[in-house]
Coordinates of C-alpha atoms (C1' of nucleotides) in Angstrom, one line a residue:
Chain G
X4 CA -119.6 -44.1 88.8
X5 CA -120.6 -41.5 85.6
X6 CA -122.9 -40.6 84.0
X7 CA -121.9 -39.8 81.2
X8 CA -124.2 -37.1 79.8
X9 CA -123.1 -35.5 77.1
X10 CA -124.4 -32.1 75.3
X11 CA -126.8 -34.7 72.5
X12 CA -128.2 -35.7 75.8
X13 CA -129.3 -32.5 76.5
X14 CA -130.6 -31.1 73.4
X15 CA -132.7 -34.3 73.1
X16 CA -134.1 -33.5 76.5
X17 CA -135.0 -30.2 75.1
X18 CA -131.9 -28.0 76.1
X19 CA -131.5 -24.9 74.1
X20 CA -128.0 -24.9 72.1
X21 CA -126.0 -21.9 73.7
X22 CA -125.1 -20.2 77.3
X23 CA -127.8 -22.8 78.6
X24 CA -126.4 -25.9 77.1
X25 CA -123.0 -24.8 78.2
X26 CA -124.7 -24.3 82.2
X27 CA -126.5 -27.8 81.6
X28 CA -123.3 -30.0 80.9
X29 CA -121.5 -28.3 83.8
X30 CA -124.2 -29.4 86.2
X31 CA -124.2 -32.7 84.9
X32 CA -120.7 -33.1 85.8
X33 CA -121.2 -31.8 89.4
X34 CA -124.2 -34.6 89.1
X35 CA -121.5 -37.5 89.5
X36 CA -123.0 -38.8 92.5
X37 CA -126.0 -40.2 90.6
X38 CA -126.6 -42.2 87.9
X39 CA -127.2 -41.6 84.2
X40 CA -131.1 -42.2 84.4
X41 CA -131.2 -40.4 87.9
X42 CA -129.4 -37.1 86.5
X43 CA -131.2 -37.0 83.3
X44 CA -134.5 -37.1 85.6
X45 CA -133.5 -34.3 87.7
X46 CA -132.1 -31.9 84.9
X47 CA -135.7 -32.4 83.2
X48 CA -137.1 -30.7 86.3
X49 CA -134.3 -28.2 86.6
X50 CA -135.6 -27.2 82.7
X51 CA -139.4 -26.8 83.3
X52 CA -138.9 -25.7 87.1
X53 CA -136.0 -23.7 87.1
X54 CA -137.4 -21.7 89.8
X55 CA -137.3 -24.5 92.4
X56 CA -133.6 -24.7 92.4
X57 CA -132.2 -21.6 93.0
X58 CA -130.6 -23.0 96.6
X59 CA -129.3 -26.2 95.2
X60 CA -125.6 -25.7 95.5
X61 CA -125.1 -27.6 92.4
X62 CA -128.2 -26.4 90.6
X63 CA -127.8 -22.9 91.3
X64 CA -125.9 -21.4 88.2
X65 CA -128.0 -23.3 85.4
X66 CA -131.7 -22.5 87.3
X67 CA -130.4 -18.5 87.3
X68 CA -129.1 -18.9 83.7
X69 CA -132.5 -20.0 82.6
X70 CA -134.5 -17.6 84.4
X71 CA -132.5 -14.8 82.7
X72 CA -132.7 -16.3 79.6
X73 CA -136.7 -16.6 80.1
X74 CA -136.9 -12.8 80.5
X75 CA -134.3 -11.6 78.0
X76 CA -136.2 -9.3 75.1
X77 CA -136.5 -11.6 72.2
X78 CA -133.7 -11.5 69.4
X79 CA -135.5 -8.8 67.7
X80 CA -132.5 -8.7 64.7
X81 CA -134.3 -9.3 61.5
X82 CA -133.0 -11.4 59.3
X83 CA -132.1 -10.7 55.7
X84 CA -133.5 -13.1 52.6
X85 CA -131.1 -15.2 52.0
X86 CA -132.3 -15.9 47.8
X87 CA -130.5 -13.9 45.6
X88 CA -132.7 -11.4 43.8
X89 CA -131.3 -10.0 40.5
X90 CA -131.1 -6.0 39.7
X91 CA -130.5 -4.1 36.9
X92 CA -126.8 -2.8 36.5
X93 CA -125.7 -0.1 33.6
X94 CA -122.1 0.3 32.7
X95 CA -120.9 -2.5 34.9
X96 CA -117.2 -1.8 34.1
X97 CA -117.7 1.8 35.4
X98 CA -118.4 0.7 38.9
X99 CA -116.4 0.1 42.1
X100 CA -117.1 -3.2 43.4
X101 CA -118.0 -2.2 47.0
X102 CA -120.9 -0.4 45.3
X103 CA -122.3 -4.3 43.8
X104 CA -121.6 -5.4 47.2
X105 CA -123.8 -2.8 48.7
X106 CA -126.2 -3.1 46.4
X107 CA -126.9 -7.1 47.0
X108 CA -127.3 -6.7 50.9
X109 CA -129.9 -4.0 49.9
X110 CA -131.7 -6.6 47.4
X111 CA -131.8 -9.0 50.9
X112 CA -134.0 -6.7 52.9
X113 CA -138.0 -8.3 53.3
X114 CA -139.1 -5.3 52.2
X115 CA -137.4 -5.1 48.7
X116 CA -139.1 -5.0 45.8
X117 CA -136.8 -4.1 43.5
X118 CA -132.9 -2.7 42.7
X119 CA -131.3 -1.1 40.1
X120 CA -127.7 0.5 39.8
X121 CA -126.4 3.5 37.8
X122 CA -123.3 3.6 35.5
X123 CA -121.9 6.3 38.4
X124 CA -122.3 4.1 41.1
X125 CA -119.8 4.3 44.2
X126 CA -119.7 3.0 48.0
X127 CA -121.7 4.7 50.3
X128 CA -123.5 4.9 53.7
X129 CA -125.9 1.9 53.3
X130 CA -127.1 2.2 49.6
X131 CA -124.7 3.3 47.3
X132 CA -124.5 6.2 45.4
X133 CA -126.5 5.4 42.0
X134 CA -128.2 2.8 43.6
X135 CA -132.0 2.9 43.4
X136 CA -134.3 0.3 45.1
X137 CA -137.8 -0.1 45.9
X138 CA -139.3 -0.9 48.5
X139 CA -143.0 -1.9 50.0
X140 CA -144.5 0.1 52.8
X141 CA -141.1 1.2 53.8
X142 CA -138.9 3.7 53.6
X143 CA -134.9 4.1 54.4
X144 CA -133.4 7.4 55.4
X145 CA -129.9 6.3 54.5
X146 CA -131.8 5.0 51.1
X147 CA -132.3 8.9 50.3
X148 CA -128.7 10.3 52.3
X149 CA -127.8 12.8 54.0
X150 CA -128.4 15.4 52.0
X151 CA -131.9 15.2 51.0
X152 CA -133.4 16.7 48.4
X153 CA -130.1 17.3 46.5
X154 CA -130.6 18.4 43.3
X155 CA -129.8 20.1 39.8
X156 CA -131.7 23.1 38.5
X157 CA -130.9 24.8 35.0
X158 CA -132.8 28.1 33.5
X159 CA -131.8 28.7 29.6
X160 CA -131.6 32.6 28.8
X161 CA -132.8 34.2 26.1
X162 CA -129.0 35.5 25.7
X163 CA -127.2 33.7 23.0
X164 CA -124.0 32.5 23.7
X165 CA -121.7 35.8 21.8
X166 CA -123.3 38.0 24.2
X167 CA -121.9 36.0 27.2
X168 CA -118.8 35.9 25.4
X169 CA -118.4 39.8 25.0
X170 CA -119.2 40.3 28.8
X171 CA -118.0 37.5 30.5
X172 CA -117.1 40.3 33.5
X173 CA -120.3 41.1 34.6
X174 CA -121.5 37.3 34.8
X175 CA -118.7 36.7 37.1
X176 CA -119.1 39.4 39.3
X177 CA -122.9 38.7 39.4
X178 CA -122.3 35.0 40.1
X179 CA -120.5 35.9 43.0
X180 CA -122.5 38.6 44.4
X181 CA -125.8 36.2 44.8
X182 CA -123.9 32.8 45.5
X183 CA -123.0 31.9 48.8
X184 CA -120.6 28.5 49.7
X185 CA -119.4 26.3 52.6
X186 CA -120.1 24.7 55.5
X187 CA -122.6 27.1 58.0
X188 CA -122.6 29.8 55.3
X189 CA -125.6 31.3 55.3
X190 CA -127.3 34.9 54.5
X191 CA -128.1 37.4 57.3
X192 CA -129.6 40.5 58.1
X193 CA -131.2 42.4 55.2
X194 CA -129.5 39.5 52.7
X195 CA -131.9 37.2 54.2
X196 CA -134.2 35.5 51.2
X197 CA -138.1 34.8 51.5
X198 CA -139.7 31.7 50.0
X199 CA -143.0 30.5 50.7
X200 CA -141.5 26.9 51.8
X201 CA -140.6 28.6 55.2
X202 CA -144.4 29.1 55.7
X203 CA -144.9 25.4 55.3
X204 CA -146.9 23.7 58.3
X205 CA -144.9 21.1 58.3
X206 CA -142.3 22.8 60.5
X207 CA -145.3 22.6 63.3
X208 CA -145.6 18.6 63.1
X209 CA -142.8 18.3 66.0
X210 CA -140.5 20.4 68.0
X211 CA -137.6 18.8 66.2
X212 CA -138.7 20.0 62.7
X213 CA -139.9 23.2 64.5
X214 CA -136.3 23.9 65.7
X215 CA -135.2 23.7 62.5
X216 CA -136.7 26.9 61.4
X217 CA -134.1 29.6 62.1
X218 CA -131.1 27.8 60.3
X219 CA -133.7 27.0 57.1
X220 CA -134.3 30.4 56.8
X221 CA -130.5 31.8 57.2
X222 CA -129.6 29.3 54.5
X223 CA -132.1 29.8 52.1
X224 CA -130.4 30.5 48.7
X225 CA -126.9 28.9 50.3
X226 CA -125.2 26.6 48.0
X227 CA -123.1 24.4 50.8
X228 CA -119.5 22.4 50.0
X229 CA -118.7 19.4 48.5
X230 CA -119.5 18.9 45.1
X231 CA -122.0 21.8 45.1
X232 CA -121.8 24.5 42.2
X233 CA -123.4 27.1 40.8
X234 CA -122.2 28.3 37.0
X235 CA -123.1 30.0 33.8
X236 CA -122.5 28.0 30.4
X237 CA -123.6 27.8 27.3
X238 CA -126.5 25.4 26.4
X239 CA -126.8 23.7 22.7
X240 CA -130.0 22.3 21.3
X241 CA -128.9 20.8 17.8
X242 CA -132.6 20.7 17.0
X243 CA -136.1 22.8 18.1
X244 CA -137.3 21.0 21.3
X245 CA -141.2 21.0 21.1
X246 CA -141.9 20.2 24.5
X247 CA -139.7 22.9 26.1
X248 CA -140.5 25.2 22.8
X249 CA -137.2 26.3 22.2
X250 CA -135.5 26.6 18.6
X251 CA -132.1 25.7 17.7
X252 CA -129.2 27.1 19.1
X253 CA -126.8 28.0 21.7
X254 CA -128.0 30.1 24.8
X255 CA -126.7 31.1 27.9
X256 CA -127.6 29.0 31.5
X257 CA -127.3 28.9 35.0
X258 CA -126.7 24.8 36.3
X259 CA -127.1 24.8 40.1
X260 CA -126.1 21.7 42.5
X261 CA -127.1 21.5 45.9
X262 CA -129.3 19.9 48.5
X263 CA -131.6 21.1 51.8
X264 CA -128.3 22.4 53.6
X265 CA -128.2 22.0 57.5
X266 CA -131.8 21.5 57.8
X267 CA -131.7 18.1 55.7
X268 CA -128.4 16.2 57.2
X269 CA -130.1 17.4 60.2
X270 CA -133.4 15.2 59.9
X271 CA -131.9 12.9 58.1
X272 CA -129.1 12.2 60.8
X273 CA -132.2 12.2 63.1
X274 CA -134.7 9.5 61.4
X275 CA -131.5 7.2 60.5
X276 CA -130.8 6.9 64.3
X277 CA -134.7 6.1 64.7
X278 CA -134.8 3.9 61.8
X279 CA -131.7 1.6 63.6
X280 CA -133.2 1.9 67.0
X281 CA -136.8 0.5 65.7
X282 CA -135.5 -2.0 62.8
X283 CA -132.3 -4.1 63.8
X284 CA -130.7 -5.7 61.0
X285 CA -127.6 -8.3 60.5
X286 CA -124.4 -5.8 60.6
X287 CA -123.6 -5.4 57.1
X288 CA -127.1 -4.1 56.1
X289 CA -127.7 -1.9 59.7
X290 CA -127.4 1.2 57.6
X291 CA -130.1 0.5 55.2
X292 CA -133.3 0.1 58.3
X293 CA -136.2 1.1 57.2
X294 CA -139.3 3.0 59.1
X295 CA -142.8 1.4 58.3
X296 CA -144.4 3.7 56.4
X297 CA -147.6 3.1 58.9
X298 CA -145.8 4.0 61.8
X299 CA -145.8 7.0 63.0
X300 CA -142.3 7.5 62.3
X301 CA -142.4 6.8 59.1
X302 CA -144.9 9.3 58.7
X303 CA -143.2 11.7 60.2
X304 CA -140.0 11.2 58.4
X305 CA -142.0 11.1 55.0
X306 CA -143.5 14.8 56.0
X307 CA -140.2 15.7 56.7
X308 CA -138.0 14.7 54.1
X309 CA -140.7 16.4 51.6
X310 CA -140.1 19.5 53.6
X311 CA -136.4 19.2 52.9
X312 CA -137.3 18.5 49.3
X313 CA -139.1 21.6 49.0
X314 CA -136.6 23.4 51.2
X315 CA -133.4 22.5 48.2
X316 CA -136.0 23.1 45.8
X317 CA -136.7 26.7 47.1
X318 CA -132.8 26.5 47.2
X319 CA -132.5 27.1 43.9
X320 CA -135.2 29.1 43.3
X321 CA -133.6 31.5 45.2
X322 CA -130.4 31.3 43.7
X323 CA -132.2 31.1 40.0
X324 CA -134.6 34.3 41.1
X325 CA -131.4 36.4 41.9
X326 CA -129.2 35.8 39.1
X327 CA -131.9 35.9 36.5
X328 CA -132.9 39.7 37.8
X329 CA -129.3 40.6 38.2
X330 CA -128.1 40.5 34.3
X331 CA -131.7 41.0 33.0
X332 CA -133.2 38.1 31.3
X333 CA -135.8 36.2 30.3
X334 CA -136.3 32.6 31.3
X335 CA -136.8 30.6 27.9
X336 CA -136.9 27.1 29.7
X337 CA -136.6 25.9 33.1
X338 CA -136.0 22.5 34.3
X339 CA -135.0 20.6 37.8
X340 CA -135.0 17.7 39.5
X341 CA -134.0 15.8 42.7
X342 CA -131.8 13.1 42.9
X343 CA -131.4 12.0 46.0
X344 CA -135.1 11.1 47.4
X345 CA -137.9 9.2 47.8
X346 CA -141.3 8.8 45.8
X347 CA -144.0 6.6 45.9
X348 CA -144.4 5.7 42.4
X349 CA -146.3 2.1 40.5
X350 CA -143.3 -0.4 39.4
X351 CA -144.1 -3.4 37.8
X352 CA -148.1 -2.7 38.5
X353 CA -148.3 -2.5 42.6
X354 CA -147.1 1.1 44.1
X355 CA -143.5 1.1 46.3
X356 CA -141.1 3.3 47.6
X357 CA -138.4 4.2 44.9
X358 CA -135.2 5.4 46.4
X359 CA -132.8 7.2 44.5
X360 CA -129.9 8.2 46.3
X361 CA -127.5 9.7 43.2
X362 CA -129.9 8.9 40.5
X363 CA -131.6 11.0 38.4
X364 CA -135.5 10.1 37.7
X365 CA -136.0 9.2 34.2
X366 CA -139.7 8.4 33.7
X367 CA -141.3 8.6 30.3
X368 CA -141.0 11.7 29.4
X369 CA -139.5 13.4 32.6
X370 CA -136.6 15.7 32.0
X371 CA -133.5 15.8 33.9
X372 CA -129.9 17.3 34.6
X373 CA -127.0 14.8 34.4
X374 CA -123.7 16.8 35.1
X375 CA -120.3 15.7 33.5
X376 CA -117.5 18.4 35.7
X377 CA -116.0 21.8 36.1
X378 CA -114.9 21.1 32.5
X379 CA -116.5 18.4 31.0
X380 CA -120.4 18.8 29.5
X381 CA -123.5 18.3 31.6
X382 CA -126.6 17.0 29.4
X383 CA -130.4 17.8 29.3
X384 CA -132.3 14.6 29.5
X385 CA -135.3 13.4 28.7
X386 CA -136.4 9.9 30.6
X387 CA -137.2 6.6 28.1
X388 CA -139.1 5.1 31.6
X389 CA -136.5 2.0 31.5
X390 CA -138.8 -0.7 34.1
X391 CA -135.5 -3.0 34.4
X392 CA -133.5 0.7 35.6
X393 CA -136.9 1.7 37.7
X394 CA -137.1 4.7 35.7
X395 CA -134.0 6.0 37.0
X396 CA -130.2 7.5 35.1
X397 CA -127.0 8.2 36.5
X398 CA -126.5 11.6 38.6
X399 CA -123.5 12.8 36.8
X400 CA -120.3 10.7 35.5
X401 CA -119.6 9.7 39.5
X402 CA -116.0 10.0 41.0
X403 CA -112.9 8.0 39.8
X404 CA -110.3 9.0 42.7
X405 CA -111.6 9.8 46.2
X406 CA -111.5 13.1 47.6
X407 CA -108.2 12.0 49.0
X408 CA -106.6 10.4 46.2
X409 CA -107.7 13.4 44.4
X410 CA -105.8 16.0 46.3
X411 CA -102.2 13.7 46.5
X412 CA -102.6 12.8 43.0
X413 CA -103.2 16.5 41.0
X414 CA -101.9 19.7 41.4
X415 CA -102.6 22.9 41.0
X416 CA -101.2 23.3 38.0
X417 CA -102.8 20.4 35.9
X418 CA -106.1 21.6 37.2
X419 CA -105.3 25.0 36.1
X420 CA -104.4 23.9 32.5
X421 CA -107.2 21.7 31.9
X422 CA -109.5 25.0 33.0
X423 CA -107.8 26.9 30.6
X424 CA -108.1 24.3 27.5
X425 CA -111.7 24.4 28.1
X426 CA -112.0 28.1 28.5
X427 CA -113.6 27.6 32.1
X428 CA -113.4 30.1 34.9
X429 CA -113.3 28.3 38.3
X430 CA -114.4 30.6 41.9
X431 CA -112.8 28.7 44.8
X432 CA -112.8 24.4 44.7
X433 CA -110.2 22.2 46.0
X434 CA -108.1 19.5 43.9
X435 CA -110.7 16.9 45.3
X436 CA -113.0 18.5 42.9
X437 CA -110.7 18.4 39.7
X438 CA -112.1 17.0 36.4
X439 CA -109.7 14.0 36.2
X440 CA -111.5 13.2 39.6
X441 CA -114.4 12.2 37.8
X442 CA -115.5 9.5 35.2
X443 CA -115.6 10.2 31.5
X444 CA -118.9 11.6 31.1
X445 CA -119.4 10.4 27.9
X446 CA -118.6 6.9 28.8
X447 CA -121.3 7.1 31.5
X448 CA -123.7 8.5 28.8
X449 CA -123.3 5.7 26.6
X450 CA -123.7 2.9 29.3
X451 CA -127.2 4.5 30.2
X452 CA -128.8 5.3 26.5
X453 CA -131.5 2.7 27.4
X454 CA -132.2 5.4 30.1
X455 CA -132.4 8.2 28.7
X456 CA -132.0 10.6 25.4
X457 CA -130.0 13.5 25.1
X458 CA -131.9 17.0 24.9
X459 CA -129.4 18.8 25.1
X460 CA -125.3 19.7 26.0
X461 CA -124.5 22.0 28.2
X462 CA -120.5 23.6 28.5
X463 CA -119.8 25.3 31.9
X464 CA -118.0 28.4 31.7
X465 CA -117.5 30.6 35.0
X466 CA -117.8 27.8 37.6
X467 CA -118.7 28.5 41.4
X468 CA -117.7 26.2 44.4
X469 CA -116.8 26.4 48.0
X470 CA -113.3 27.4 48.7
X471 CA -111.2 24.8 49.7
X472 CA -111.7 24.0 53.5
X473 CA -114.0 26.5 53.4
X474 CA -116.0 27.6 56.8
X475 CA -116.9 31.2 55.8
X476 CA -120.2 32.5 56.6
Chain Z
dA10 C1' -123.4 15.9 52.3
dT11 C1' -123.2 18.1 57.4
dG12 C1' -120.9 23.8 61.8
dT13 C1' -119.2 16.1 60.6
dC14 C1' -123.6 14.1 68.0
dC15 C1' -130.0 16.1 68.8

DNA sequence: ATGTCC
């Protein structure tokens, strides 16, 4: 005779859906010999005294089962809000749409407070690029990226623009005596630079920082690959800027690009591995854990990714310091800023974490670099401290072909005539880097006029970048 | 972005 158990039987006993349930209906079919009421009876004990059945030839597998399943770890995977919070997007048409669909996972952590994205926005590791969100008591390292720190820095020269113009020589030869590009490149020897951010006591904190020392201070004043670039232009103020007290006109600059080298995709590699080891998240949002910023993880990573900060920073300064002495001016204006960071900063009257990762801070006031291309104008901002944006602008006009697209798409020679229309001299850079690989910088500067106010234009002229595949050192 | 695994 049966007894017909079925799985309802078992849940309403109090049998866990899953591997169990599955173990629980198998012994109820080896049960056959007994009735209904009589197996029912018996699996109840099996449940609450698993341990007494471990030689019962028919009991065996479902007593183990839930003994295993009594000392597995807790599903520590937490789980993403599932109400849809709203963010701020600029230039919506201008975006990709894998960069929304980043952007939305991000919105569903627990600890968001807040998201916003830029009109250059693109996929990327985690948060996009030109996505900013904020956070509470949390920080994520792949909500800053790998290279942290990254940022623009641009001194104005008491040159006017004719004097660059009658010796554009020199500036090219001096750009590329005190620049150094690509991957591992570093200075050595007596061309090693000094900054005070090597002297930082941060590096102590913990032997992995500390290790980082030797490569920091070969790279000091190293520009890196990618999109990095140092060039001269020419920068226009169409009116006297009180703030920075400079009167109208066009003077020469120096625009650098570039991050904490080595030393920051090397601790941010490390504290993204952390971060997923100690927060475990659904799949599609695994890239964007977060470390407590109580733990002392968090604290560590926070220490560290200043460091980096102030590492790029002294980057520049470096780079900045050289070129200025080598053609012999004065520094009318200087102004920098990261854009791909964290800050603690008050949003909407309580105090989170504001990543950036591609965005340029645009607080009241605060002035910033947005670059266009090689070709195209880069623009002195000044922030309008947009709440909805979380004081935040675009990084530059953002990429419209991949790197690989890029390279199958243009050649050499369209690149080369649309360098010499603009009257642009270009050291080294691949086709991935071509202007007609990036957005209409103009078009990004409308979308984002809520964010920010135009300064001032800037018009590259002798452009630096890492060679193409470059590895030299 | 990064000597593309600390």
């Amino acid at each position: 005779m049966e007894n017909r158990i079925n799985g309802d039987d078992l849940l309403a006993a109090g049998y866990k859906q899953g591997r169990i349930l599955g173990e629980a209906l198998k012994a109820a079919a080896a049960l056959q010999h007994l009735s209904r009421e009589e197996a029912l009876a018996l699996l109840l004990k099996v449940k609450d005294y698993p341990e007494n059945f471990l030689d019962d030839e028919k009991l065996e597998a479902l007593a183990t089962a839930m003994i295993e399943e009594m000392n597995k770890p807790a599903d520590t995977t937490i789980a993403l809000v599932t109400e849809k919070k709203e963010y701020a997007v600029y230039g919506k048409e201008y975006i990709e749409e894998g960069a929304g669909k980043q952007m939305a996972v991000a919105m569903q952590l627990p600890v968001t407070a807040a998201g916003a994205l830029m009109p250059d926005a693109h996929q990327g590791y985690g948060l996009p690029i030109g996505g900013v969100l904020a956070t509470r008591n949390a920080v994520i390292p792949y909500g800053v990226g790998v290279d942290i720190g990254c940022r623009m820095a641009l001194s104005v020269f008491d040159i006017p623009a004719d004097a660059f113009y009658a010796n554009e020589a020199k500036y090219k030869r001096e750009l590329i005596a005190h620049t150094k590009f690509g991957a591992g490149a570093g200075f050595h020897g007596q061309y090693k630079a000094d900054h005070g951010v090597l002297d930082s006591d941060t590096f102590n904190i913990t032997p992995f920082i500390k290790q980082l020392h030797d490569k920091a201070a070969s790279q000091l004043g190293s520009s890196g690959g990618g999109n990095h670039f140092v060039e001269w232009g020419i920068i226009e103020f169409e009116e006297r800027d009180e703030a920075l007290n400079i009167e109208k006109g066009k003077y020469l600059a120096l625009l650098s690009h570039s991050g904490s080298r080595g030393m920051g995709a090397t601790i941010a590699g490390y504290y993204t591995r952390l971060a997923k080891d100690l927060c475990r998240l659904p799949k599609e949002a695994a890239n964007l854990a977060w470390l407590d910023m109580d733990s002392e993880a968090g604290q560590e990573y926070w220490l560290a990714m200043n460091l980096a900060g102030d590492y790029a920073s002294a980057c520049h300064e470096v780079i900045h310091r050289k070129l200025t002495a080598a053609i012999g001016a004065r520094v009318l204006a200087k102004v920098e800023n990261h854009h791909n960071f964290a800050w603690k900063e008050i949003w909407n009257g309580e105090e989170v974490i504001v990543h950036r990762k591609g965005a340029t801070p645009a607080g009241k006031d605060v002035m910033g670099i947005i670059p266009g291309s090689m070709t195209a104008p880069g623009f002195l901002v000044r922030g309008l401290g947009n709440e909805a944006a979380i004081n935040s602008a675009s990084h530059g006009a953002g990429r419209q072909m991949s790197r690989t697209k890029a390279i199958e798409q243009i050649s050499k020679k369209d690149m080369q005539a649309v360098l010499k229309e603009n009257g642009v001299t270009l050291i080294g850079a691949g086709l991935d880097e071509a202007p007609m690989a990036y957005k209409d910088i103009n078009q990004v500067m409308g979308a984002q006029q809520e964010l920010v106010k135009v300064v001032a234009k800037f018009e590259p002229k002798i452009v630096r970048m890492a060679d193409d595949g470059s590895r030299e050192d």
